[in-house]
Amino acid sequence: MLARKGLMPDGFLLTRLAEDAAQPSRTRPKSQRARFITKSGSCNVAHKNIREQGRFLQDVFTTMVDLKWQHSLLIFTSAFLCSWMLFAMVWWLLAFAHGDLEPRDPNEPGPVPCVTSIHSFTSAFLFSIEVQVTIGFGGRMVTEECPLAIIVLIIQNILGLIINAIMLGCVFMKTAQANRRAETLIFSRNAVIAPRNGRPTLMFRVGDLRKSMIISATIQLQVIRRTVTAEGEVIPVCQLDIQVENPLRSNGIFLVSPLIISHTIDRGSPLYEVSAQSLATEDLEIIVILEGVVETTGITMQARTSYTPEEILWGRRFVSIMTEEDGRYSVDYSKFGNTVPVRMPALSAKELDQTRGVQDSGPHEGKPQGWGLVRAGRGGYRRGGGRACDDAAAKPWYVTAEKEDEKKGQKKTVKLEEIGREIEEETIEDLSD
């Protein structure tokens, strides 16, 4: 549909179909795994057995906006027809009570009617339509003979204006809803897990097809999974926020071009213990929420999608889609969801940290330490300190071993040597008592 409207190149859809056909199908039948948010962003939750239905009538306008188009049009058409029929009956009763419906000789003058040219219920119905929609063909009009007819005319005009205002407001809100702007925000069909800066990272791509910007755009990730407490209570929906990797230490993004949103899987991540083998059996769903203000209308919008374990590819990375041509950047949306394989172990982030020798406690908790054996002094072996992966300044991989000589009152820096390799001696400093 977007391709037919010229909003998206045809190659994008064709490439996505080719991408799905080329990659092995890992999706399960929908009956086996449910999801809270569909790929299009709608909530996949059915509300049943609601006994307090009257609460919806307390907010009629929101209820009308939330209804489908066919239901809204049916209600508006019924409201107009009912109001026309109701006031047609009132005008007919006024004419009947005043004697305007009695047959008369057109050549003889008679009493002045309340409404001219009303001879039947059909003519009363036509006059009701003319009054409410202010057409006024001129054949029928209210005279000053009946004050009650003037009051009915005022009431019908006010009621007609209220119905028109509600209808126009609902139509405007339904056509200008924020989720309409979200139709041109696209997410990659699959998320990937690949190493970035030495750490396993969850990544997905988001892009905006329109030239108008999303102001103050923020993105949020949540993991919904089923958990069991220590008391044995089963929590079917447990929402956990996960931090988006951003040098600005915030979730704000500048969506001027397609971006790859990443989340580093570290000790505080809900995916810390997920490996390539356990990923397919995990009962979790990663929900992506993008919020911002539409530049052209100023309306706050929200776009959503989700990724289930079957839609997360292990050991793959997104290809580059941006090039520089003639002094401007060009984005090739035909490669928006394409990925390439990368070398990556099938271990989880926790297992990788244990392999690298991450200490479970201490001042450097969560930072991998050096795991080469170091011989200190007279043949004693210890595990080298190493430098943390997150340290900004470069440090030597060994730590100077110091030994206090109590008898002589001297502090010596003894010689260190790695197994199979000599390390230059450090100077010896004498300390006075």
Short mmCIF file of C-alpha atoms in Angstrom, two decimals:
data_model
loop_
_atom_site.label_atom_id
_atom_site.label_comp_id
_atom_site.label_asym_id
_atom_site.label_seq_id
_atom_site.Cartn_x
_atom_site.Cartn_y
_atom_site.Cartn_z
CA MET A 1 0.00 0.00 0.00
CA LEU A 2 2.82 2.41 0.89
CA ALA A 3 4.56 1.57 -2.34
CA ARG A 4 1.43 2.41 -4.34
CA LYS A 5 1.16 5.76 -2.58
CA GLY A 6 4.76 6.58 -3.36
CA LEU A 7 5.79 6.69 0.29
CA MET A 8 8.09 3.68 0.09
CA PRO A 9 10.13 2.27 -2.77
CA ASP A 10 8.92 -0.95 -4.30
CA GLY A 11 12.34 -2.48 -3.75
CA PHE A 12 11.92 -2.19 0.01
CA LEU A 13 8.96 -4.52 0.09
CA LEU A 14 10.53 -6.87 -2.42
CA THR A 15 13.76 -6.99 -0.47
CA ARG A 16 11.96 -7.68 2.77
CA LEU A 17 10.13 -10.59 1.15
CA ALA A 18 13.37 -11.90 -0.30
CA GLU A 19 15.05 -11.48 3.08
CA ASP A 20 12.37 -13.52 4.81
CA ALA A 21 12.60 -16.25 2.19
CA ALA A 22 16.38 -16.43 2.35
CA GLN A 23 16.66 -16.65 6.13
CA PRO A 24 15.52 -19.83 7.88
CA SER A 25 12.04 -19.62 9.26
CA ARG A 26 12.14 -19.60 13.03
CA THR A 27 8.63 -18.42 13.67
CA ARG A 28 6.20 -20.63 15.49
CA PRO A 29 2.48 -20.82 14.87
CA LYS A 30 0.57 -17.97 16.44
CA SER A 31 -1.41 -20.41 18.54
CA GLN A 32 1.74 -21.49 20.40
CA ARG A 33 3.08 -18.09 21.41
CA ALA A 34 1.05 -14.96 22.10
CA ARG A 35 2.41 -11.44 22.12
CA PHE A 36 1.23 -8.27 23.79
CA ILE A 37 2.20 -5.88 20.96
CA THR A 38 1.87 -6.88 17.32
CA LYS A 39 4.41 -5.92 14.68
CA SER A 40 2.11 -3.11 13.53
CA GLY A 41 2.04 -1.64 17.04
CA SER A 42 -1.51 -2.51 18.14
CA CYS A 43 -2.18 -4.05 21.54
CA ASN A 44 -2.97 -7.75 21.30
CA VAL A 45 -5.06 -7.95 24.49
CA ALA A 46 -8.73 -8.95 24.54
CA HIS A 47 -10.87 -7.57 27.39
CA LYS A 48 -13.66 -9.93 28.36
CA ASN A 49 -16.42 -10.14 30.97
CA ILE A 50 -16.55 -6.39 31.61
CA ARG A 51 -19.62 -5.91 33.76
CA GLU A 52 -19.47 -2.13 34.19
CA GLN A 53 -20.24 -1.20 30.61
CA GLY A 54 -21.76 2.10 31.71
CA ARG A 55 -18.32 3.57 32.31
CA PHE A 56 -17.85 3.88 28.55
CA LEU A 57 -20.95 6.07 28.28
CA GLN A 58 -19.54 8.51 30.82
CA ASP A 59 -16.96 9.53 28.22
CA VAL A 60 -19.01 9.45 25.03
CA PHE A 61 -16.58 11.47 22.94
CA THR A 62 -13.60 9.18 23.58
CA THR A 63 -15.83 6.17 22.98
CA MET A 64 -16.91 7.60 19.63
CA VAL A 65 -13.31 8.31 18.62
CA ASP A 66 -12.19 4.79 19.56
CA LEU A 67 -14.93 3.17 17.48
CA LYS A 68 -14.34 1.94 13.96
CA TRP A 69 -15.28 4.14 11.03
CA GLN A 70 -18.28 2.08 10.01
CA HIS A 71 -19.67 2.12 13.53
CA SER A 72 -19.13 5.87 13.90
CA LEU A 73 -20.82 6.65 10.58
CA LEU A 74 -23.72 4.39 11.48
CA ILE A 75 -24.22 6.19 14.79
CA PHE A 76 -24.07 9.66 13.19
CA THR A 77 -26.51 8.69 10.44
CA SER A 78 -28.88 7.22 13.01
CA ALA A 79 -28.61 10.37 15.15
CA PHE A 80 -29.54 12.63 12.21
CA LEU A 81 -32.41 10.45 11.08
CA CYS A 82 -33.82 10.13 14.59
CA SER A 83 -33.64 13.87 15.20
CA TRP A 84 -35.33 14.61 11.85
CA MET A 85 -38.08 12.10 12.52
CA LEU A 86 -38.59 13.35 16.07
CA PHE A 87 -39.02 16.98 15.08
CA ALA A 88 -41.07 16.01 12.01
CA MET A 89 -43.52 14.41 14.43
CA VAL A 90 -43.50 17.60 16.55
CA TRP A 91 -44.20 19.84 13.54
CA TRP A 92 -46.96 17.53 12.36
CA LEU A 93 -48.60 17.59 15.81
CA LEU A 94 -48.42 21.39 15.88
CA ALA A 95 -50.06 21.60 12.48
CA PHE A 96 -52.70 19.06 13.49
CA ALA A 97 -53.51 20.86 16.76
CA HIS A 98 -53.77 24.22 15.01
CA GLY A 99 -56.01 22.79 12.30
CA ASP A 100 -53.60 23.36 9.44
CA LEU A 101 -54.09 19.83 8.08
CA GLU A 102 -57.83 20.25 7.43
CA PRO A 103 -58.82 20.47 3.72
CA ARG A 104 -59.60 24.01 2.60
CA ASP A 105 -60.64 25.78 -0.56
CA PRO A 106 -57.59 27.47 -2.01
CA ASN A 107 -59.76 30.33 -3.32
CA GLU A 108 -61.13 31.18 0.12
CA PRO A 109 -58.94 32.91 2.69
CA GLY A 110 -58.41 30.88 5.90
CA PRO A 111 -56.62 31.23 9.21
CA VAL A 112 -52.85 31.76 9.17
CA PRO A 113 -51.08 28.40 9.75
CA CYS A 114 -48.22 27.86 12.18
CA VAL A 115 -46.04 26.58 9.34
CA THR A 116 -46.96 27.25 5.76
CA SER A 117 -47.27 24.49 3.15
CA ILE A 118 -47.53 21.58 5.63
CA HIS A 119 -50.28 19.24 4.49
CA SER A 120 -49.02 15.80 5.58
CA PHE A 121 -46.32 14.04 7.58
CA THR A 122 -44.08 14.01 4.50
CA SER A 123 -44.14 17.79 4.21
CA ALA A 124 -43.48 18.02 7.99
CA PHE A 125 -40.45 15.73 7.59
CA LEU A 126 -39.07 17.87 4.75
CA PHE A 127 -39.53 21.01 6.86
CA SER A 128 -37.67 19.33 9.75
CA ILE A 129 -34.68 18.63 7.47
CA GLU A 130 -34.71 22.22 6.16
CA VAL A 131 -34.69 23.65 9.68
CA GLN A 132 -31.92 21.43 11.10
CA VAL A 133 -29.50 21.66 8.18
CA THR A 134 -30.50 25.31 7.44
CA ILE A 135 -31.28 24.67 3.79
CA GLY A 136 -34.38 26.89 3.56
CA PHE A 137 -35.85 26.32 0.09
CA GLY A 138 -38.47 29.02 0.75
CA GLY A 139 -41.65 26.98 0.29
CA ARG A 140 -42.22 26.39 4.02
CA MET A 141 -41.68 28.84 6.83
CA VAL A 142 -42.70 29.49 10.42
CA THR A 143 -45.19 32.27 10.98
CA GLU A 144 -45.80 34.38 14.07
CA GLU A 145 -49.18 32.76 14.58
CA CYS A 146 -47.86 30.09 17.02
CA PRO A 147 -45.24 31.05 19.68
CA LEU A 148 -44.79 27.34 20.45
CA ALA A 149 -43.59 26.77 16.88
CA ILE A 150 -40.88 29.42 17.39
CA ILE A 151 -39.69 27.66 20.55
CA VAL A 152 -39.53 24.31 18.72
CA LEU A 153 -37.55 25.98 15.92
CA ILE A 154 -34.96 27.26 18.43
CA ILE A 155 -34.63 23.87 20.15
CA GLN A 156 -34.14 22.03 16.86
CA ASN A 157 -31.47 24.48 15.71
CA ILE A 158 -29.52 24.11 18.97
CA LEU A 159 -29.76 20.31 18.88
CA GLY A 160 -28.67 20.24 15.24
CA LEU A 161 -25.60 22.37 16.04
CA ILE A 162 -24.63 20.03 18.89
CA ILE A 163 -24.88 16.95 16.65
CA ASN A 164 -22.84 18.67 13.93
CA ALA A 165 -20.14 19.75 16.41
CA ILE A 166 -19.79 16.26 17.86
CA MET A 167 -19.65 14.70 14.41
CA LEU A 168 -17.04 17.15 13.10
CA GLY A 169 -14.93 16.77 16.27
CA CYS A 170 -14.96 12.98 16.06
CA VAL A 171 -14.13 12.99 12.36
CA PHE A 172 -11.24 15.41 12.92
CA MET A 173 -9.83 13.42 15.84
CA LYS A 174 -10.12 10.13 13.95
CA THR A 175 -8.34 11.53 10.90
CA ALA A 176 -5.66 13.38 12.92
CA GLN A 177 -4.87 10.62 15.39
CA ALA A 178 -1.22 10.27 16.34
CA ASN A 179 -1.08 6.64 15.28
CA ARG A 180 -1.62 7.77 11.68
CA ARG A 181 1.79 9.46 11.79
CA ALA A 182 3.25 6.24 13.16
CA GLU A 183 2.35 4.47 9.92
CA THR A 184 5.41 6.05 8.27
CA LEU A 185 7.77 5.03 11.09
CA ILE A 186 9.26 1.64 10.28
CA PHE A 187 11.14 -0.86 12.42
CA SER A 188 13.28 -3.73 11.26
CA ARG A 189 11.41 -7.00 11.18
CA ASN A 190 14.11 -8.73 13.23
CA ALA A 191 16.41 -7.67 16.03
CA VAL A 192 19.98 -8.95 16.17
CA ILE A 193 22.52 -9.79 18.84
CA ALA A 194 26.12 -9.11 17.82
CA PRO A 195 29.32 -8.05 19.57
CA ARG A 196 29.95 -4.32 19.79
CA ASN A 197 32.99 -2.94 21.59
CA GLY A 198 33.68 -6.37 22.98
CA ARG A 199 30.25 -6.85 24.55
CA PRO A 200 27.18 -8.70 23.21
CA THR A 201 24.65 -6.10 22.15
CA LEU A 202 20.98 -6.23 21.20
CA MET A 203 20.28 -4.05 18.15
CA PHE A 204 17.37 -3.13 15.90
CA ARG A 205 16.83 -0.44 13.27
CA VAL A 206 14.23 2.33 13.15
CA GLY A 207 13.58 4.83 10.36
CA ASP A 208 11.22 7.62 9.34
CA LEU A 209 9.89 7.72 5.78
CA ARG A 210 8.69 11.34 5.92
CA LYS A 211 10.85 14.42 5.58
CA SER A 212 9.04 16.17 8.43
CA MET A 213 10.89 15.55 11.69
CA ILE A 214 9.77 13.98 14.95
CA ILE A 215 10.62 16.55 17.61
CA SER A 216 11.95 15.42 21.01
CA ALA A 217 11.90 11.80 19.97
CA THR A 218 12.60 9.31 22.74
CA ILE A 219 12.79 5.54 22.59
CA GLN A 220 12.13 3.10 25.39
CA LEU A 221 12.68 -0.64 25.67
CA GLN A 222 10.80 -2.97 27.97
CA VAL A 223 11.07 -6.69 28.52
CA ILE A 224 7.88 -8.53 29.39
CA ARG A 225 8.43 -11.98 30.76
CA ARG A 226 6.81 -14.48 33.06
CA THR A 227 8.51 -14.72 36.45
CA VAL A 228 8.09 -16.76 39.62
CA THR A 229 8.74 -15.20 43.01
CA ALA A 230 10.55 -16.85 45.91
CA GLU A 231 7.17 -17.68 47.46
CA GLY A 232 6.07 -19.52 44.33
CA GLU A 233 3.75 -16.78 43.03
CA VAL A 234 3.56 -16.71 39.25
CA ILE A 235 3.62 -13.20 37.77
CA PRO A 236 2.45 -13.55 34.14
CA VAL A 237 3.38 -9.99 33.19
CA CYS A 238 6.58 -8.57 34.68
CA GLN A 239 7.77 -5.39 32.97
CA LEU A 240 11.44 -4.47 33.16
CA ASP A 241 13.00 -1.36 31.63
CA ILE A 242 16.29 -1.83 29.82
CA GLN A 243 18.70 0.99 29.11
CA VAL A 244 19.33 2.12 25.56
CA GLU A 245 22.99 2.65 24.71
CA ASN A 246 23.38 6.39 24.21
CA PRO A 247 26.48 8.55 24.88
CA LEU A 248 24.16 11.33 26.08
CA ARG A 249 22.94 9.05 28.91
CA SER A 250 19.33 9.58 27.87
CA ASN A 251 16.80 7.90 25.63
CA GLY A 252 16.52 10.88 23.27
CA ILE A 253 17.34 10.32 19.60
CA PHE A 254 17.61 12.56 16.52
CA LEU A 255 15.74 10.64 13.86
CA VAL A 256 17.13 12.46 10.84
CA SER A 257 18.07 9.14 9.22
CA PRO A 258 17.57 5.45 10.04
CA LEU A 259 19.28 4.61 13.31
CA ILE A 260 20.45 1.38 14.90
CA ILE A 261 19.27 1.35 18.49
CA SER A 262 21.47 -0.79 20.71
CA HIS A 263 21.37 -2.18 24.22
CA THR A 264 24.54 -3.53 25.80
CA ILE A 265 23.93 -6.85 27.54
CA ASP A 266 25.76 -6.45 30.83
CA ARG A 267 25.20 -7.57 34.40
CA GLY A 268 22.14 -5.37 34.87
CA SER A 269 20.43 -6.47 31.65
CA PRO A 270 17.47 -8.89 31.68
CA LEU A 271 19.21 -10.71 28.81
CA TYR A 272 22.39 -11.32 30.81
CA GLU A 273 21.86 -15.09 31.08
CA VAL A 274 20.42 -15.63 27.58
CA SER A 275 22.56 -17.70 25.21
CA ALA A 276 22.12 -18.76 21.62
CA GLN A 277 20.67 -22.12 22.68
CA SER A 278 18.34 -20.80 25.38
CA LEU A 279 17.07 -17.89 23.27
CA ALA A 280 14.53 -20.02 21.40
CA THR A 281 13.02 -21.33 24.65
CA GLU A 282 12.85 -17.98 26.48
CA ASP A 283 9.37 -16.76 27.34
CA LEU A 284 9.91 -13.04 26.86
CA GLU A 285 8.93 -10.18 24.59
CA ILE A 286 10.93 -7.02 23.96
CA ILE A 287 8.63 -4.04 23.43
CA VAL A 288 9.90 -0.91 21.66
CA ILE A 289 8.10 2.40 22.28
CA LEU A 290 9.03 5.50 20.28
CA GLU A 291 7.43 8.78 21.36
CA GLY A 292 7.73 12.28 19.99
CA VAL A 293 5.93 15.38 18.75
CA VAL A 294 4.88 15.66 15.12
CA GLU A 295 6.54 18.71 13.61
CA THR A 296 3.68 19.69 11.30
CA THR A 297 0.74 19.27 13.71
CA GLY A 298 2.30 19.47 17.19
CA ILE A 299 0.47 16.31 18.27
CA THR A 300 2.26 13.81 20.48
CA MET A 301 2.58 10.47 18.71
CA GLN A 302 3.70 7.01 19.71
CA ALA A 303 4.91 4.13 17.57
CA ARG A 304 5.26 0.61 18.96
CA THR A 305 6.54 -2.77 17.95
CA SER A 306 7.84 -5.88 19.66
CA TYR A 307 10.33 -8.69 19.17
CA THR A 308 9.81 -12.24 20.33
CA PRO A 309 12.70 -14.74 20.70
CA GLU A 310 11.95 -16.12 17.23
CA GLU A 311 12.53 -12.65 15.77
CA ILE A 312 15.92 -12.10 17.44
CA LEU A 313 18.83 -13.30 15.30
CA TRP A 314 21.98 -14.38 17.09
CA GLY A 315 25.35 -13.52 15.55
CA ARG A 316 24.14 -11.14 12.83
CA ARG A 317 24.64 -7.45 12.13
CA PHE A 318 22.74 -4.88 10.06
CA VAL A 319 24.28 -3.77 6.80
CA SER A 320 25.03 -0.13 6.10
CA ILE A 321 22.33 1.68 4.10
CA MET A 322 23.66 5.27 4.08
CA THR A 323 26.04 6.67 1.49
CA GLU A 324 27.25 10.14 0.59
CA GLU A 325 26.36 11.26 -2.92
CA ASP A 326 26.93 14.72 -4.41
CA GLY A 327 27.34 16.47 -1.07
CA ARG A 328 24.28 14.91 0.55
CA TYR A 329 23.48 11.70 2.35
CA SER A 330 21.44 9.03 0.61
CA VAL A 331 19.53 6.23 2.35
CA ASP A 332 18.82 2.97 0.54
CA TYR A 333 15.66 1.57 2.12
CA SER A 334 15.88 -1.59 0.03
CA LYS A 335 18.51 -2.84 2.51
CA PHE A 336 16.72 -1.62 5.62
CA GLY A 337 16.30 -5.04 7.24
CA ASN A 338 19.22 -6.90 5.65
CA THR A 339 21.72 -8.52 7.98
CA VAL A 340 25.07 -10.28 7.61
CA PRO A 341 26.53 -13.00 9.86
CA VAL A 342 29.38 -12.19 12.22
CA ARG A 343 31.64 -14.36 14.33
CA MET A 344 30.22 -14.61 17.82
CA PRO A 345 30.32 -17.31 20.50
CA ALA A 346 27.06 -18.98 21.46
CA LEU A 347 27.66 -18.29 25.17
CA SER A 348 25.59 -15.89 27.19
CA ALA A 349 27.02 -12.63 28.51
CA LYS A 350 27.23 -14.18 31.97
CA GLU A 351 29.17 -17.18 30.70
CA LEU A 352 31.49 -14.90 28.75
CA ASP A 353 32.19 -12.86 31.87
CA GLN A 354 32.89 -16.00 33.85
CA THR A 355 35.25 -17.18 31.14
CA ARG A 356 37.10 -13.87 31.22
CA GLY A 357 37.31 -13.94 35.00
CA VAL A 358 34.81 -11.36 36.16
CA GLN A 359 34.82 -11.00 39.93
CA ASP A 360 31.47 -11.51 41.60
CA SER A 361 32.20 -9.05 44.40
CA GLY A 362 34.61 -6.32 45.28
CA PRO A 363 35.22 -2.78 44.13
CA HIS A 364 35.48 -3.85 40.46
CA GLU A 365 32.29 -5.89 40.39
CA GLY A 366 31.08 -6.67 36.93
CA LYS A 367 34.38 -5.73 35.21
CA PRO A 368 36.45 -8.46 33.60
CA GLN A 369 39.90 -8.88 35.09
CA GLY A 370 43.06 -10.23 33.48
CA TRP A 371 43.19 -14.01 33.58
CA GLY A 372 46.86 -14.72 32.80
CA LEU A 373 48.92 -16.38 35.55
CA VAL A 374 51.68 -14.19 36.95
CA ARG A 375 54.64 -15.39 39.00
CA ALA A 376 55.58 -13.03 41.82
CA GLY A 377 58.94 -13.18 43.53
CA ARG A 378 60.01 -16.58 44.74
CA GLY A 379 57.81 -18.78 42.63
CA GLY A 380 54.43 -17.84 44.10
CA TYR A 381 51.64 -17.70 41.50
CA ARG A 382 48.69 -15.37 41.51
CA ARG A 383 46.07 -14.22 39.03
CA GLY A 384 46.90 -11.00 37.28
CA GLY A 385 44.73 -7.96 37.89
CA GLY A 386 44.32 -6.83 34.29
CA ARG A 387 42.42 -3.71 33.27
CA ALA A 388 38.67 -3.37 33.20
CA CYS A 389 36.99 -3.19 29.82
CA ASP A 390 35.22 0.01 30.76
CA ASP A 391 38.25 1.92 32.05
CA ALA A 392 38.97 5.02 30.04
CA ALA A 393 42.71 5.22 30.67
CA ALA A 394 44.98 2.46 29.44
CA LYS A 395 46.64 0.47 32.24
CA PRO A 396 49.30 -2.27 32.14
CA TRP A 397 47.96 -5.77 32.26
CA TYR A 398 49.96 -6.55 35.39
CA VAL A 399 49.77 -5.04 38.86
CA THR A 400 52.96 -4.23 40.75
CA ALA A 401 53.38 -6.64 43.65
CA GLU A 402 54.66 -5.09 46.81
CA LYS A 403 56.09 -6.88 49.81
CA GLU A 404 56.80 -5.31 53.15
CA ASP A 405 60.05 -6.32 54.81
CA GLU A 406 59.31 -5.90 58.51
CA LYS A 407 62.83 -6.73 59.70
CA LYS A 408 64.72 -4.18 57.65
CA GLY A 409 61.92 -1.63 57.39
CA GLN A 410 62.22 -1.49 53.61
CA LYS A 411 59.48 -1.72 51.04
CA LYS A 412 60.61 -3.67 48.01
CA THR A 413 59.13 -3.91 44.55
CA VAL A 414 59.96 -7.41 43.53
CA LYS A 415 60.50 -8.71 40.07
CA LEU A 416 57.46 -9.93 38.10
CA GLU A 417 57.61 -12.23 35.18
CA GLU A 418 54.95 -13.82 33.13
CA ILE A 419 55.25 -17.49 32.39
CA GLY A 420 57.45 -17.79 29.35
CA ARG A 421 58.34 -14.09 29.23
CA GLU A 422 60.47 -11.67 31.26
CA ILE A 423 59.11 -8.37 32.48
CA GLU A 424 61.53 -5.61 33.23
CA GLU A 425 62.41 -4.96 36.84
CA GLU A 426 60.86 -2.14 38.75
CA THR A 427 63.06 0.11 40.85
CA ILE A 428 63.44 -0.50 44.56
CA GLU A 429 62.58 2.36 46.84
CA ASP A 430 63.86 2.62 50.38
CA LEU A 431 61.46 3.96 52.96
CA SER A 432 62.78 5.37 56.20
CA ASP A 433 61.17 4.33 59.44
#
